[in-house]
Amino acid sequence: GIISLVSLAVLSYERYCTMTRTAEPDTTNYRKTWTGIILSWTYSLLWTLPPLFGWSSYGPEGPGITCSVNWNSKDANNASYIICLFIFCLVIPFAIIVYSYGKLLCAVRQVSSIHKGPGRNREQRILVMVVVMVVCFLLCWLPYAAVALIATFGQPGLITPAASIIPAILAKSSTVYNPIIYVFLNKQV
């Protein structure tokens, strides 16, 4: 899940950089791509390793069919990890996504105001894609984050195993929706 969130943030930033660059992109140079992939995986690894070394722990999630962070533990060690996980693996990637797509939309609007006509259609397509990407991100990850925070900081037993299934499935489906959005909303694909 973390690699999915971080990859979406890296992709949104890379798309912003690519679209706002004035020079023609070099399609034979993969250094920037590999750097983004390595940084995404390293960042995700840094946030998934702490439970193996005692900062929180892993355990069965929901009805016990998947493994995740131990959301139900109420000690300070676990709570501090979950707060950090929430900030650094959900809030910050989401902020990067909103920033990148927002700046991209502003750049497209600026170009569209100079060049009337087909630029308007492109601006509207990008706006629709940005809105769909952000809404899908929120629909997939906010229920899971809310359930995790309620399980960690709420009353014990407030979130039943059955109630945690749908948010977990939504979060796991997040890796599927991005390619679908790109295919249906990008004429170049």
XYZ file of C-alpha atoms in Angstrom:
189
model
C 0.000 0.000 0.000
C 2.739 2.469 0.861
C 4.571 1.883 -2.411
C 1.294 2.490 -4.233
C 0.749 5.822 -2.466
C 4.328 6.961 -2.901
C 4.383 5.863 -6.555
C 1.255 7.919 -7.252
C 2.942 10.955 -5.701
C 6.135 10.413 -7.711
C 4.140 9.896 -10.921
C 2.140 13.073 -10.366
C 5.303 15.085 -9.731
C 7.037 13.542 -12.741
C 4.021 14.294 -14.933
C 4.040 17.907 -13.712
C 7.774 18.248 -14.458
C 7.422 16.637 -17.894
C 4.431 18.721 -18.941
C 5.848 22.048 -17.772
C 9.333 21.615 -19.269
C 10.021 23.697 -22.348
C 12.595 21.325 -23.841
C 11.639 18.174 -25.737
C 11.861 15.167 -23.373
C 14.669 12.683 -23.999
C 12.882 9.349 -24.335
C 16.138 7.380 -24.389
C 17.321 8.558 -20.951
C 15.825 6.440 -18.180
C 17.966 7.822 -15.354
C 15.163 10.016 -13.961
C 12.695 7.126 -14.196
C 14.995 4.742 -12.343
C 15.730 7.410 -9.737
C 11.985 7.841 -9.099
C 11.476 4.077 -8.823
C 14.430 3.600 -6.467
C 13.428 6.555 -4.289
C 9.808 5.303 -4.113
C 10.833 1.821 -3.045
C 13.485 3.070 -0.602
C 11.053 5.503 1.050
C 8.427 2.766 1.306
C 10.935 0.305 2.706
C 11.992 2.822 5.358
C 8.368 3.068 6.524
C 7.618 -0.675 6.427
C 10.711 -1.899 8.280
C 10.187 -0.248 11.723
C 7.596 -2.800 12.934
C 10.160 -5.541 12.312
C 12.518 -3.760 14.713
C 10.051 -2.987 17.512
C 8.375 0.262 16.522
C 4.793 -1.045 16.397
C 4.175 -4.522 14.978
C 2.469 -6.434 12.200
C -0.507 -8.676 12.725
C -3.744 -9.968 11.210
C -5.972 -7.292 9.747
C -9.747 -7.241 9.908
C -11.141 -10.765 9.702
C -7.618 -12.187 9.837
C -7.108 -12.963 6.157
C -4.487 -10.273 5.505
C -1.538 -8.887 7.427
C -1.009 -5.218 8.237
C 0.165 -2.875 10.946
C -1.319 -3.726 14.332
C -4.034 -1.043 14.367
C -5.609 -2.329 17.566
C -2.691 -1.885 19.951
C -3.220 1.123 22.238
C 0.337 1.672 23.520
C 2.360 4.843 22.816
C 4.901 2.943 20.697
C 2.202 1.794 18.294
C 0.291 5.104 18.308
C 3.406 7.129 17.449
C 4.174 4.841 14.494
C 0.608 5.080 13.188
C 0.622 8.886 13.454
C 3.923 9.026 11.551
C 2.627 6.534 8.994
C -0.519 8.625 8.520
C 1.464 11.863 8.037
C 4.403 10.594 5.984
C 2.662 7.910 3.922
C -0.791 9.425 3.332
C -0.889 13.170 3.991
C 2.451 14.069 2.374
C 1.931 11.921 -0.773
C -1.574 13.382 -1.103
C -0.184 16.922 -0.731
C 2.379 16.187 -3.478
C -0.370 14.861 -5.745
C -2.596 17.906 -5.185
C 0.343 20.300 -5.608
C 1.631 18.633 -8.788
C -1.737 18.299 -10.494
C -2.754 21.780 -9.354
C 0.419 23.321 -10.812
C -0.015 21.265 -13.975
C -3.568 22.516 -14.361
C -2.411 26.129 -13.839
C 0.284 25.675 -16.493
C -2.214 24.230 -18.973
C -4.653 27.072 -18.265
C -1.903 29.614 -18.844
C -1.028 28.064 -22.197
C -4.727 27.760 -23.094
C -5.311 31.456 -22.425
C -2.550 32.313 -24.900
C -3.617 29.779 -27.533
C -7.410 29.725 -27.842
C -9.195 26.773 -29.436
C -7.941 23.205 -29.037
C -6.120 24.168 -25.842
C -9.479 24.507 -24.090
C -10.374 20.877 -24.814
C -6.990 19.756 -23.521
C -7.440 21.856 -20.388
C -10.853 20.319 -19.744
C -9.535 16.770 -20.258
C -6.664 17.401 -17.853
C -9.026 18.981 -15.331
C -11.320 15.940 -15.508
C -8.333 13.602 -15.159
C -6.992 15.549 -12.158
C -10.364 15.562 -10.415
C -10.870 11.841 -11.094
C -7.337 11.011 -9.849
C -7.771 12.966 -6.611
C -11.285 11.626 -5.965
C -10.163 8.030 -6.605
C -7.165 8.517 -4.321
C -9.449 9.800 -1.567
C -12.086 7.091 -2.120
C -9.457 4.352 -1.919
C -7.357 5.585 0.988
C -9.469 7.787 3.269
C -11.822 4.997 4.426
C -8.822 2.799 5.218
C -7.034 5.626 7.038
C -10.192 6.509 8.969
C -10.758 2.899 10.047
C -7.099 2.562 11.041
C -7.170 5.756 13.102
C -10.478 4.828 14.750
C -9.159 1.337 15.558
C -6.005 2.851 17.049
C -7.414 5.815 18.935
C -11.114 4.975 19.336
C -12.949 2.738 21.759
C -11.813 -0.903 21.711
C -14.065 -3.027 19.490
C -15.575 0.003 17.731
C -14.328 -1.279 14.368
C -15.393 -4.881 13.886
C -13.474 -7.226 11.568
C -16.414 -7.205 9.149
C -16.467 -3.375 9.067
C -12.782 -3.262 8.141
C -13.087 -5.456 5.029
C -14.442 -2.836 2.583
C -11.853 -0.135 3.420
C -9.040 -2.692 3.124
C -10.308 -3.861 -0.273
C -10.667 -0.261 -1.469
C -7.094 0.530 -0.410
C -5.740 -2.561 -2.142
C -7.656 -1.677 -5.321
C -5.805 1.636 -5.614
C -3.088 0.037 -7.739
C -5.691 -0.825 -10.384
C -7.484 2.484 -10.904
C -4.538 4.620 -12.068
C -3.886 2.716 -15.316
C -7.623 2.628 -16.006
C -7.882 6.399 -15.600
C -4.865 6.960 -17.867
C -6.295 4.707 -20.583
C -9.776 6.228 -20.606
C -8.815 9.889 -20.127
C -5.610 10.136 -22.171
C -5.986 10.227 -25.942
C -2.288 9.395 -26.410
C -2.659 5.922 -24.889
